[in-house]
Amino acid sequence: RTSGDNKLTGLVRQEQALDLLKALQTLNIDLNILTKTHIGMTVNNLRKSSKDDEVINLAKTLIKNWKKFIPPPGISNNKDSSSKKKEAKEEKKEDKKPSVTQYPPQKSHNLTDSVRLKCREMLQNSIQVG
């Protein structure tokens, strides 16, 4: 590729980024969506990595608007701080309970056989290479 091709590719990417930011601007985004998707972090990373002023400014505008959804420190969303402290204590109690290991392991694990086999293959390959 020539440097002209690289510049053209960069311009296309900046245009795509700008189109996506404009689309995000039209969406009805709330705190729940921001929390679940972490789109704010993605937009901020785009802002930091972009050299296009229009992309940077639009990303800043979006982030500034979304920050309005975040409650100030000390103000809780749904629960008061005492109930949050109680929940945290209950979670700690549950964490301290000894876990019971069963043999053979139950099939309720999140790993599937294909994932397990792929892990074994990767481990075997790394041992053979090293």
mmCIF file of N, CA and C in Angstrom:
data_model
loop_
_atom_site.group_PDB
_atom_site.id
_atom_site.type_symbol
_atom_site.label_atom_id
_atom_site.label_comp_id
_atom_site.label_asym_id
_atom_site.label_seq_id
_atom_site.Cartn_x
_atom_site.Cartn_y
_atom_site.Cartn_z
ATOM 1 N N ARG A 1 0.833 -1.195 0.000
ATOM 2 C CA ARG A 1 0.000 0.000 0.000
ATOM 3 C C ARG A 1 0.869 1.246 0.000
ATOM 4 N N THR A 2 0.374 2.261 -0.612
ATOM 5 C CA THR A 2 1.081 3.528 -0.620
ATOM 6 C C THR A 2 0.565 4.391 0.521
ATOM 7 N N SER A 3 1.273 5.471 0.797
ATOM 8 C CA SER A 3 0.827 6.344 1.876
ATOM 9 C C SER A 3 -0.505 6.985 1.535
ATOM 10 N N GLY A 4 -0.776 7.179 0.230
ATOM 11 C CA GLY A 4 -2.074 7.707 -0.192
ATOM 12 C C GLY A 4 -3.206 6.773 0.161
ATOM 13 N N ASP A 5 -2.962 5.460 -0.001
ATOM 14 C CA ASP A 5 -3.974 4.467 0.372
ATOM 15 C C ASP A 5 -4.251 4.510 1.869
ATOM 16 N N ASN A 6 -3.182 4.646 2.660
ATOM 17 C CA ASN A 6 -3.331 4.694 4.110
ATOM 18 C C ASN A 6 -4.124 5.931 4.539
ATOM 19 N N LYS A 7 -3.866 7.068 3.869
ATOM 20 C CA LYS A 7 -4.603 8.286 4.194
ATOM 21 C C LYS A 7 -6.072 8.129 3.839
ATOM 22 N N LEU A 8 -6.337 7.513 2.693
ATOM 23 C CA LEU A 8 -7.713 7.291 2.258
ATOM 24 C C LEU A 8 -8.433 6.370 3.237
ATOM 25 N N THR A 9 -7.769 5.304 3.662
ATOM 26 C CA THR A 9 -8.356 4.378 4.635
ATOM 27 C C THR A 9 -8.641 5.110 5.945
ATOM 28 N N GLY A 10 -7.705 5.948 6.362
ATOM 29 C CA GLY A 10 -7.896 6.729 7.586
ATOM 30 C C GLY A 10 -9.078 7.671 7.478
ATOM 31 N N LEU A 11 -9.230 8.301 6.314
ATOM 32 C CA LEU A 11 -10.361 9.203 6.103
ATOM 33 C C LEU A 11 -11.687 8.457 6.148
ATOM 34 N N VAL A 12 -11.714 7.287 5.535
ATOM 35 C CA VAL A 12 -12.929 6.472 5.549
ATOM 36 C C VAL A 12 -13.277 6.082 6.976
ATOM 37 N N ARG A 13 -12.282 5.697 7.744
ATOM 38 C CA ARG A 13 -12.522 5.300 9.143
ATOM 39 C C ARG A 13 -13.028 6.483 9.959
ATOM 40 N N GLN A 14 -12.453 7.669 9.727
ATOM 41 C CA GLN A 14 -12.905 8.852 10.454
ATOM 42 C C GLN A 14 -14.351 9.180 10.076
ATOM 43 N N GLU A 15 -14.689 9.020 8.800
ATOM 44 C CA GLU A 15 -16.068 9.265 8.362
ATOM 45 C C GLU A 15 -17.025 8.253 8.994
ATOM 46 N N GLN A 16 -16.589 6.998 9.072
ATOM 47 C CA GLN A 16 -17.426 5.967 9.703
ATOM 48 C C GLN A 16 -17.616 6.291 11.182
ATOM 49 N N ALA A 17 -16.540 6.700 11.835
ATOM 50 C CA ALA A 17 -16.621 7.054 13.251
ATOM 51 C C ALA A 17 -17.581 8.224 13.445
ATOM 52 N N LEU A 18 -17.478 9.216 12.574
ATOM 53 C CA LEU A 18 -18.352 10.374 12.663
ATOM 54 C C LEU A 18 -19.818 9.974 12.451
ATOM 55 N N ASP A 19 -20.061 9.107 11.473
ATOM 56 C CA ASP A 19 -21.431 8.624 11.221
ATOM 57 C C ASP A 19 -21.979 7.891 12.443
ATOM 58 N N LEU A 20 -21.149 7.056 13.061
ATOM 59 C CA LEU A 20 -21.592 6.307 14.241
ATOM 60 C C LEU A 20 -21.862 7.234 15.424
ATOM 61 N N LEU A 21 -21.005 8.232 15.608
ATOM 62 C CA LEU A 21 -21.224 9.188 16.699
ATOM 63 C C LEU A 21 -22.517 9.972 16.478
ATOM 64 N N LYS A 22 -22.775 10.344 15.233
ATOM 65 C CA LYS A 22 -24.022 11.058 14.926
ATOM 66 C C LYS A 22 -25.233 10.165 15.187
ATOM 67 N N ALA A 23 -25.098 8.887 14.872
ATOM 68 C CA ALA A 23 -26.187 7.944 15.146
ATOM 69 C C ALA A 23 -26.409 7.810 16.652
ATOM 70 N N LEU A 24 -25.320 7.754 17.413
ATOM 71 C CA LEU A 24 -25.440 7.667 18.875
ATOM 72 C C LEU A 24 -26.135 8.903 19.440
ATOM 73 N N GLN A 25 -25.894 10.031 18.804
ATOM 74 C CA GLN A 25 -26.481 11.281 19.267
ATOM 75 C C GLN A 25 -28.005 11.271 19.138
ATOM 76 N N THR A 26 -28.521 10.518 18.191
ATOM 77 C CA THR A 26 -29.967 10.475 17.973
ATOM 78 C C THR A 26 -30.669 9.447 18.855
ATOM 79 N N LEU A 27 -29.899 8.534 19.449
ATOM 80 C CA LEU A 27 -30.511 7.473 20.255
ATOM 81 C C LEU A 27 -30.905 7.976 21.632
ATOM 82 N N ASN A 28 -31.921 7.345 22.188
ATOM 83 C CA ASN A 28 -32.374 7.663 23.531
ATOM 84 C C ASN A 28 -31.584 6.785 24.511
ATOM 85 N N ILE A 29 -30.482 7.306 25.011
ATOM 86 C CA ILE A 29 -29.587 6.540 25.876
ATOM 87 C C ILE A 29 -29.758 7.016 27.308
ATOM 88 N N ASP A 30 -29.919 6.052 28.223
ATOM 89 C CA ASP A 30 -30.051 6.390 29.640
ATOM 90 C C ASP A 30 -28.920 5.750 30.437
ATOM 91 N N LEU A 31 -28.936 5.971 31.746
ATOM 92 C CA LEU A 31 -27.868 5.466 32.611
ATOM 93 C C LEU A 31 -27.775 3.950 32.555
ATOM 94 N N ASN A 32 -28.898 3.280 32.473
ATOM 95 C CA ASN A 32 -28.926 1.822 32.404
ATOM 96 C C ASN A 32 -28.161 1.328 31.166
ATOM 97 N N ILE A 33 -28.435 1.941 30.030
ATOM 98 C CA ILE A 33 -27.754 1.550 28.791
ATOM 99 C C ILE A 33 -26.259 1.861 28.888
ATOM 100 N N LEU A 34 -25.938 3.038 29.425
ATOM 101 C CA LEU A 34 -24.523 3.410 29.567
ATOM 102 C C LEU A 34 -23.778 2.413 30.449
ATOM 103 N N THR A 35 -24.427 1.994 31.517
ATOM 104 C CA THR A 35 -23.795 1.059 32.452
ATOM 105 C C THR A 35 -23.611 -0.318 31.838
ATOM 106 N N LYS A 36 -24.625 -0.798 31.147
ATOM 107 C CA LYS A 36 -24.560 -2.143 30.577
ATOM 108 C C LYS A 36 -23.613 -2.240 29.389
ATOM 109 N N THR A 37 -23.597 -1.213 28.545
ATOM 110 C CA THR A 37 -22.822 -1.304 27.306
ATOM 111 C C THR A 37 -21.420 -0.725 27.410
ATOM 112 N N HIS A 38 -21.188 0.147 28.388
ATOM 113 C CA HIS A 38 -19.901 0.855 28.520
ATOM 114 C C HIS A 38 -19.578 1.646 27.248
ATOM 115 N N ILE A 39 -20.623 2.104 26.563
ATOM 116 C CA ILE A 39 -20.419 2.842 25.330
ATOM 117 C C ILE A 39 -19.677 4.152 25.582
ATOM 118 N N GLY A 40 -19.850 4.711 26.762
ATOM 119 C CA GLY A 40 -19.137 5.944 27.099
ATOM 120 C C GLY A 40 -17.630 5.745 27.070
ATOM 121 N N MET A 41 -17.176 4.599 27.559
ATOM 122 C CA MET A 41 -15.741 4.296 27.544
ATOM 123 C C MET A 41 -15.244 4.129 26.106
ATOM 124 N N THR A 42 -16.056 3.502 25.289
ATOM 125 C CA THR A 42 -15.683 3.297 23.892
ATOM 126 C C THR A 42 -15.591 4.627 23.154
ATOM 127 N N VAL A 43 -16.576 5.483 23.376
ATOM 128 C CA VAL A 43 -16.569 6.799 22.731
ATOM 129 C C VAL A 43 -15.377 7.618 23.227
ATOM 130 N N ASN A 44 -15.074 7.523 24.506
ATOM 131 C CA ASN A 44 -13.924 8.255 25.049
ATOM 132 C C ASN A 44 -12.615 7.746 24.449
ATOM 133 N N ASN A 45 -12.490 6.443 24.283
ATOM 134 C CA ASN A 45 -11.292 5.884 23.645
ATOM 135 C C ASN A 45 -11.175 6.348 22.201
ATOM 136 N N LEU A 46 -12.301 6.410 21.517
ATOM 137 C CA LEU A 46 -12.314 6.912 20.145
ATOM 138 C C LEU A 46 -11.855 8.372 20.121
ATOM 139 N N ARG A 47 -12.355 9.155 21.061
ATOM 140 C CA ARG A 47 -11.964 10.567 21.146
ATOM 141 C C ARG A 47 -10.456 10.709 21.329
ATOM 142 N N LYS A 48 -9.905 9.886 22.212
ATOM 143 C CA LYS A 48 -8.463 9.965 22.494
ATOM 144 C C LYS A 48 -7.614 9.533 21.308
ATOM 145 N N SER A 49 -8.098 8.570 20.546
ATOM 146 C CA SER A 49 -7.284 8.026 19.457
ATOM 147 C C SER A 49 -7.472 8.749 18.132
ATOM 148 N N SER A 50 -8.519 9.571 18.030
ATOM 149 C CA SER A 50 -8.817 10.225 16.760
ATOM 150 C C SER A 50 -7.968 11.480 16.568
ATOM 151 N N LYS A 51 -7.681 11.777 15.308
ATOM 152 C CA LYS A 51 -6.988 13.005 14.956
ATOM 153 C C LYS A 51 -7.926 13.991 14.275
ATOM 154 N N ASP A 52 -9.150 13.563 14.023
ATOM 155 C CA ASP A 52 -10.148 14.380 13.352
ATOM 156 C C ASP A 52 -10.865 15.262 14.379
ATOM 157 N N ASP A 53 -10.793 16.584 14.198
ATOM 158 C CA ASP A 53 -11.383 17.513 15.165
ATOM 159 C C ASP A 53 -12.892 17.340 15.298
ATOM 160 N N GLU A 54 -13.559 17.042 14.201
ATOM 161 C CA GLU A 54 -15.017 16.883 14.244
ATOM 162 C C GLU A 54 -15.399 15.652 15.071
ATOM 163 N N VAL A 55 -14.654 14.559 14.893
ATOM 164 C CA VAL A 55 -14.895 13.338 15.680
ATOM 165 C C VAL A 55 -14.634 13.624 17.155
ATOM 166 N N ILE A 56 -13.526 14.290 17.437
ATOM 167 C CA ILE A 56 -13.164 14.591 18.834
ATOM 168 C C ILE A 56 -14.241 15.451 19.496
ATOM 169 N N ASN A 57 -14.680 16.507 18.797
ATOM 170 C CA ASN A 57 -15.678 17.414 19.378
ATOM 171 C C ASN A 57 -17.024 16.733 19.588
ATOM 172 N N LEU A 58 -17.442 15.926 18.640
ATOM 173 C CA LEU A 58 -18.719 15.231 18.792
ATOM 174 C C LEU A 58 -18.647 14.206 19.926
ATOM 175 N N ALA A 59 -17.525 13.511 20.034
ATOM 176 C CA ALA A 59 -17.347 12.547 21.128
ATOM 177 C C ALA A 59 -17.386 13.272 22.472
ATOM 178 N N LYS A 60 -16.732 14.422 22.562
ATOM 179 C CA LYS A 60 -16.748 15.205 23.808
ATOM 180 C C LYS A 60 -18.168 15.624 24.169
ATOM 181 N N THR A 61 -18.924 16.049 23.160
ATOM 182 C CA THR A 61 -20.306 16.476 23.395
ATOM 183 C C THR A 61 -21.149 15.322 23.925
ATOM 184 N N LEU A 62 -21.013 14.160 23.302
ATOM 185 C CA LEU A 62 -21.765 12.986 23.757
ATOM 186 C C LEU A 62 -21.414 12.644 25.202
ATOM 187 N N ILE A 63 -20.127 12.600 25.492
ATOM 188 C CA ILE A 63 -19.677 12.235 26.838
ATOM 189 C C ILE A 63 -20.193 13.242 27.858
ATOM 190 N N LYS A 64 -20.115 14.534 27.504
ATOM 191 C CA LYS A 64 -20.597 15.582 28.402
ATOM 192 C C LYS A 64 -22.085 15.405 28.690
ATOM 193 N N ASN A 65 -22.874 15.103 27.650
ATOM 194 C CA ASN A 65 -24.316 14.887 27.838
ATOM 195 C C ASN A 65 -24.593 13.648 28.682
ATOM 196 N N TRP A 66 -23.836 12.592 28.449
ATOM 197 C CA TRP A 66 -24.053 11.347 29.194
ATOM 198 C C TRP A 66 -23.641 11.478 30.654
ATOM 199 N N LYS A 67 -22.669 12.322 30.942
ATOM 200 C CA LYS A 67 -22.236 12.494 32.335
ATOM 201 C C LYS A 67 -23.339 13.078 33.204
ATOM 202 N N LYS A 68 -24.306 13.732 32.579
ATOM 203 C CA LYS A 68 -25.428 14.290 33.332
ATOM 204 C C LYS A 68 -26.273 13.198 33.975
ATOM 205 N N PHE A 69 -26.209 11.982 33.443
ATOM 206 C CA PHE A 69 -26.980 10.865 33.991
ATOM 207 C C PHE A 69 -26.367 10.311 35.275
ATOM 208 N N ILE A 70 -25.089 10.545 35.465
ATOM 209 C CA ILE A 70 -24.387 9.970 36.611
ATOM 210 C C ILE A 70 -24.695 10.790 37.849
ATOM 211 N N PRO A 71 -25.233 10.147 38.896
ATOM 212 C CA PRO A 71 -25.554 10.899 40.116
ATOM 213 C C PRO A 71 -24.271 11.338 40.824
ATOM 214 N N PRO A 72 -24.309 12.494 41.472
ATOM 215 C CA PRO A 72 -23.126 12.955 42.205
ATOM 216 C C PRO A 72 -22.783 11.998 43.348
ATOM 217 N N PRO A 73 -21.524 11.988 43.791
ATOM 218 C CA PRO A 73 -21.139 11.101 44.903
ATOM 219 C C PRO A 73 -21.982 11.397 46.141
ATOM 220 N N GLY A 74 -22.354 10.347 46.838
ATOM 221 C CA GLY A 74 -23.142 10.498 48.055
ATOM 222 C C GLY A 74 -24.635 10.383 47.817
ATOM 223 N N ILE A 75 -25.056 10.493 46.563
ATOM 224 C CA ILE A 75 -26.472 10.340 46.235
ATOM 225 C C ILE A 75 -26.638 8.985 45.573
ATOM 226 N N SER A 76 -27.515 8.168 46.152
ATOM 227 C CA SER A 76 -27.683 6.823 45.606
ATOM 228 C C SER A 76 -28.822 6.813 44.608
ATOM 229 N N ASN A 77 -28.822 5.772 43.781
ATOM 230 C CA ASN A 77 -29.850 5.657 42.752
ATOM 231 C C ASN A 77 -31.175 5.213 43.341
ATOM 232 N N ASN A 78 -31.210 3.991 43.897
ATOM 233 C CA ASN A 78 -32.477 3.418 44.341
ATOM 234 C C ASN A 78 -32.493 3.104 45.833
ATOM 235 N N LYS A 79 -31.348 2.773 46.386
ATOM 236 C CA LYS A 79 -31.299 2.289 47.754
ATOM 237 C C LYS A 79 -30.495 3.252 48.615
ATOM 238 N N ASP A 80 -30.856 3.321 49.885
ATOM 239 C CA ASP A 80 -30.058 4.158 50.767
ATOM 240 C C ASP A 80 -28.768 3.440 51.138
ATOM 241 N N SER A 81 -27.817 4.190 51.677
ATOM 242 C CA SER A 81 -26.490 3.621 51.919
ATOM 243 C C SER A 81 -26.515 2.519 52.967
ATOM 244 N N SER A 82 -27.438 2.585 53.936
ATOM 245 C CA SER A 82 -27.480 1.536 54.953
ATOM 246 C C SER A 82 -27.898 0.199 54.365
ATOM 247 N N SER A 83 -28.828 0.201 53.423
ATOM 248 C CA SER A 83 -29.234 -1.071 52.814
ATOM 249 C C SER A 83 -28.125 -1.617 51.923
ATOM 250 N N LYS A 84 -27.359 -0.721 51.297
ATOM 251 C CA LYS A 84 -26.227 -1.177 50.502
ATOM 252 C C LYS A 84 -25.176 -1.817 51.397
ATOM 253 N N LYS A 85 -24.943 -1.236 52.576
ATOM 254 C CA LYS A 85 -23.968 -1.797 53.515
ATOM 255 C C LYS A 85 -24.423 -3.175 53.988
ATOM 256 N N LYS A 86 -25.722 -3.324 54.244
ATOM 257 C CA LYS A 86 -26.255 -4.622 54.666
ATOM 258 C C LYS A 86 -26.048 -5.670 53.579
ATOM 259 N N GLU A 87 -26.319 -5.275 52.333
ATOM 260 C CA GLU A 87 -26.123 -6.213 51.223
ATOM 261 C C GLU A 87 -24.667 -6.615 51.096
ATOM 262 N N ALA A 88 -23.768 -5.657 51.284
ATOM 263 C CA ALA A 88 -22.348 -5.947 51.179
ATOM 264 C C ALA A 88 -21.927 -6.927 52.273
ATOM 265 N N LYS A 89 -22.457 -6.749 53.483
ATOM 266 C CA LYS A 89 -22.133 -7.668 54.582
ATOM 267 C C LYS A 89 -22.656 -9.068 54.286
ATOM 268 N N GLU A 90 -23.877 -9.145 53.740
ATOM 269 C CA GLU A 90 -24.447 -10.448 53.408
ATOM 270 C C GLU A 90 -23.628 -11.144 52.325
ATOM 271 N N GLU A 91 -23.150 -10.380 51.345
ATOM 272 C CA GLU A 91 -22.322 -10.967 50.296
ATOM 273 C C GLU A 91 -21.012 -11.484 50.867
ATOM 274 N N LYS A 92 -20.442 -10.751 51.816
ATOM 275 C CA LYS A 92 -19.195 -11.206 52.439
ATOM 276 C C LYS A 92 -19.417 -12.500 53.206
ATOM 277 N N LYS A 93 -20.568 -12.598 53.890
ATOM 278 C CA LYS A 93 -20.878 -13.822 54.620
ATOM 279 C C LYS A 93 -20.969 -15.005 53.667
ATOM 280 N N GLU A 94 -21.614 -14.776 52.530
ATOM 281 C CA GLU A 94 -21.756 -15.848 51.547
ATOM 282 C C GLU A 94 -20.405 -16.253 50.980
ATOM 283 N N ASP A 95 -19.510 -15.283 50.809
ATOM 284 C CA ASP A 95 -18.179 -15.579 50.282
ATOM 285 C C ASP A 95 -17.359 -16.423 51.249
ATOM 286 N N LYS A 96 -17.606 -16.278 52.541
ATOM 287 C CA LYS A 96 -16.813 -16.992 53.546
ATOM 288 C C LYS A 96 -17.226 -18.454 53.687
ATOM 289 N N LYS A 97 -18.402 -18.788 53.190
ATOM 290 C CA LYS A 97 -18.858 -20.174 53.288
ATOM 291 C C LYS A 97 -17.937 -21.062 52.469
ATOM 292 N N PRO A 98 -17.506 -22.188 53.050
ATOM 293 C CA PRO A 98 -16.614 -23.061 52.285
ATOM 294 C C PRO A 98 -17.348 -23.674 51.102
ATOM 295 N N SER A 99 -16.662 -23.723 50.002
ATOM 296 C CA SER A 99 -17.285 -24.323 48.830
ATOM 297 C C SER A 99 -17.088 -25.830 48.878
ATOM 298 N N VAL A 100 -18.082 -26.550 48.467
ATOM 299 C CA VAL A 100 -18.048 -28.002 48.475
ATOM 300 C C VAL A 100 -17.672 -28.474 47.075
ATOM 301 N N THR A 101 -16.582 -29.212 47.001
ATOM 302 C CA THR A 101 -16.159 -29.737 45.711
ATOM 303 C C THR A 101 -16.772 -31.114 45.532
ATOM 304 N N GLN A 102 -17.412 -31.288 44.413
ATOM 305 C CA GLN A 102 -18.059 -32.565 44.139
ATOM 306 C C GLN A 102 -17.296 -33.292 43.053
ATOM 307 N N TYR A 103 -17.274 -34.596 43.187
ATOM 308 C CA TYR A 103 -16.653 -35.391 42.147
ATOM 309 C C TYR A 103 -17.634 -36.453 41.714
ATOM 310 N N PRO A 104 -17.886 -36.658 40.505
ATOM 311 C CA PRO A 104 -17.395 -35.881 39.366
ATOM 312 C C PRO A 104 -18.070 -34.516 39.335
ATOM 313 N N PRO A 105 -17.411 -33.533 38.736
ATOM 314 C CA PRO A 105 -17.986 -32.192 38.698
ATOM 315 C C PRO A 105 -19.330 -32.189 37.975
ATOM 316 N N GLN A 106 -20.207 -31.320 38.460
ATOM 317 C CA GLN A 106 -21.518 -31.220 37.828
ATOM 318 C C GLN A 106 -21.373 -30.553 36.465
ATOM 319 N N LYS A 107 -22.302 -30.809 35.595
ATOM 320 C CA LYS A 107 -22.259 -30.283 34.228
ATOM 321 C C LYS A 107 -22.718 -28.827 34.158
ATOM 322 N N SER A 108 -22.893 -28.162 35.301
ATOM 323 C CA SER A 108 -23.422 -26.806 35.291
ATOM 324 C C SER A 108 -22.346 -25.753 35.043
ATOM 325 N N HIS A 109 -21.133 -26.179 34.766
ATOM 326 C CA HIS A 109 -20.064 -25.230 34.506
ATOM 327 C C HIS A 109 -20.324 -24.498 33.199
ATOM 328 N N ASN A 110 -19.798 -23.277 33.119
ATOM 329 C CA ASN A 110 -19.997 -22.473 31.918
ATOM 330 C C ASN A 110 -19.136 -22.941 30.756
ATOM 331 N N LEU A 111 -18.084 -23.680 31.053
ATOM 332 C CA LEU A 111 -17.203 -24.136 29.985
ATOM 333 C C LEU A 111 -17.836 -25.294 29.229
ATOM 334 N N THR A 112 -17.713 -25.252 27.953
ATOM 335 C CA THR A 112 -18.205 -26.351 27.138
ATOM 336 C C THR A 112 -17.025 -27.232 26.773
ATOM 337 N N ASP A 113 -17.331 -28.396 26.250
ATOM 338 C CA ASP A 113 -16.263 -29.311 25.856
ATOM 339 C C ASP A 113 -15.365 -28.699 24.785
ATOM 340 N N SER A 114 -15.958 -27.959 23.854
ATOM 341 C CA SER A 114 -15.143 -27.370 22.789
ATOM 342 C C SER A 114 -14.163 -26.348 23.346
ATOM 343 N N VAL A 115 -14.599 -25.565 24.327
ATOM 344 C CA VAL A 115 -13.696 -24.586 24.944
ATOM 345 C C VAL A 115 -12.580 -25.309 25.685
ATOM 346 N N ARG A 116 -12.957 -26.337 26.428
ATOM 347 C CA ARG A 116 -11.974 -27.112 27.185
ATOM 348 C C ARG A 116 -10.949 -27.743 26.240
ATOM 349 N N LEU A 117 -11.428 -28.321 25.134
ATOM 350 C CA LEU A 117 -10.521 -28.937 24.170
ATOM 351 C C LEU A 117 -9.597 -27.905 23.540
ATOM 352 N N LYS A 118 -10.123 -26.738 23.235
ATOM 353 C CA LYS A 118 -9.299 -25.685 22.652
ATOM 354 C C LYS A 118 -8.231 -25.238 23.644
ATOM 355 N N CYS A 119 -8.576 -25.130 24.906
ATOM 356 C CA CYS A 119 -7.605 -24.766 25.946
ATOM 357 C C CYS A 119 -6.505 -25.817 26.050
ATOM 358 N N ARG A 120 -6.902 -27.063 26.026
ATOM 359 C CA ARG A 120 -5.911 -28.145 26.086
ATOM 360 C C ARG A 120 -4.971 -28.071 24.888
ATOM 361 N N GLU A 121 -5.545 -27.835 23.712
ATOM 362 C CA GLU A 121 -4.735 -27.740 22.497
ATOM 363 C C GLU A 121 -3.737 -26.585 22.595
ATOM 364 N N MET A 122 -4.212 -25.444 23.076
ATOM 365 C CA MET A 122 -3.335 -24.281 23.198
ATOM 366 C C MET A 122 -2.216 -24.527 24.221
ATOM 367 N N LEU A 123 -2.574 -25.153 25.335
ATOM 368 C CA LEU A 123 -1.555 -25.489 26.342
ATOM 369 C C LEU A 123 -0.523 -26.445 25.776
ATOM 370 N N GLN A 124 -0.995 -27.452 25.068
ATOM 371 C CA GLN A 124 -0.093 -28.429 24.486
ATOM 372 C C GLN A 124 0.835 -27.767 23.467
ATOM 373 N N ASN A 125 0.290 -26.906 22.636
ATOM 374 C CA ASN A 125 1.116 -26.192 21.661
ATOM 375 C C ASN A 125 2.150 -25.295 22.327
ATOM 376 N N SER A 126 1.762 -24.630 23.413
ATOM 377 C CA SER A 126 2.716 -23.747 24.093
ATOM 378 C C SER A 126 3.832 -24.553 24.757
ATOM 379 N N ILE A 127 3.506 -25.737 25.254
ATOM 380 C CA ILE A 127 4.527 -26.591 25.874
ATOM 381 C C ILE A 127 5.489 -27.092 24.811
ATOM 382 N N GLN A 128 4.949 -27.464 23.664
ATOM 383 C CA GLN A 128 5.800 -27.986 22.587
ATOM 384 C C GLN A 128 6.705 -26.893 22.025
ATOM 385 N N VAL A 129 6.219 -25.679 21.930
ATOM 386 C CA VAL A 129 7.023 -24.575 21.377
ATOM 387 C C VAL A 129 8.107 -24.187 22.364
ATOM 388 N N GLY A 130 7.755 -24.130 23.665
ATOM 389 C CA GLY A 130 8.682 -23.670 24.712
ATOM 390 C C GLY A 130 9.652 -24.699 25.060
#
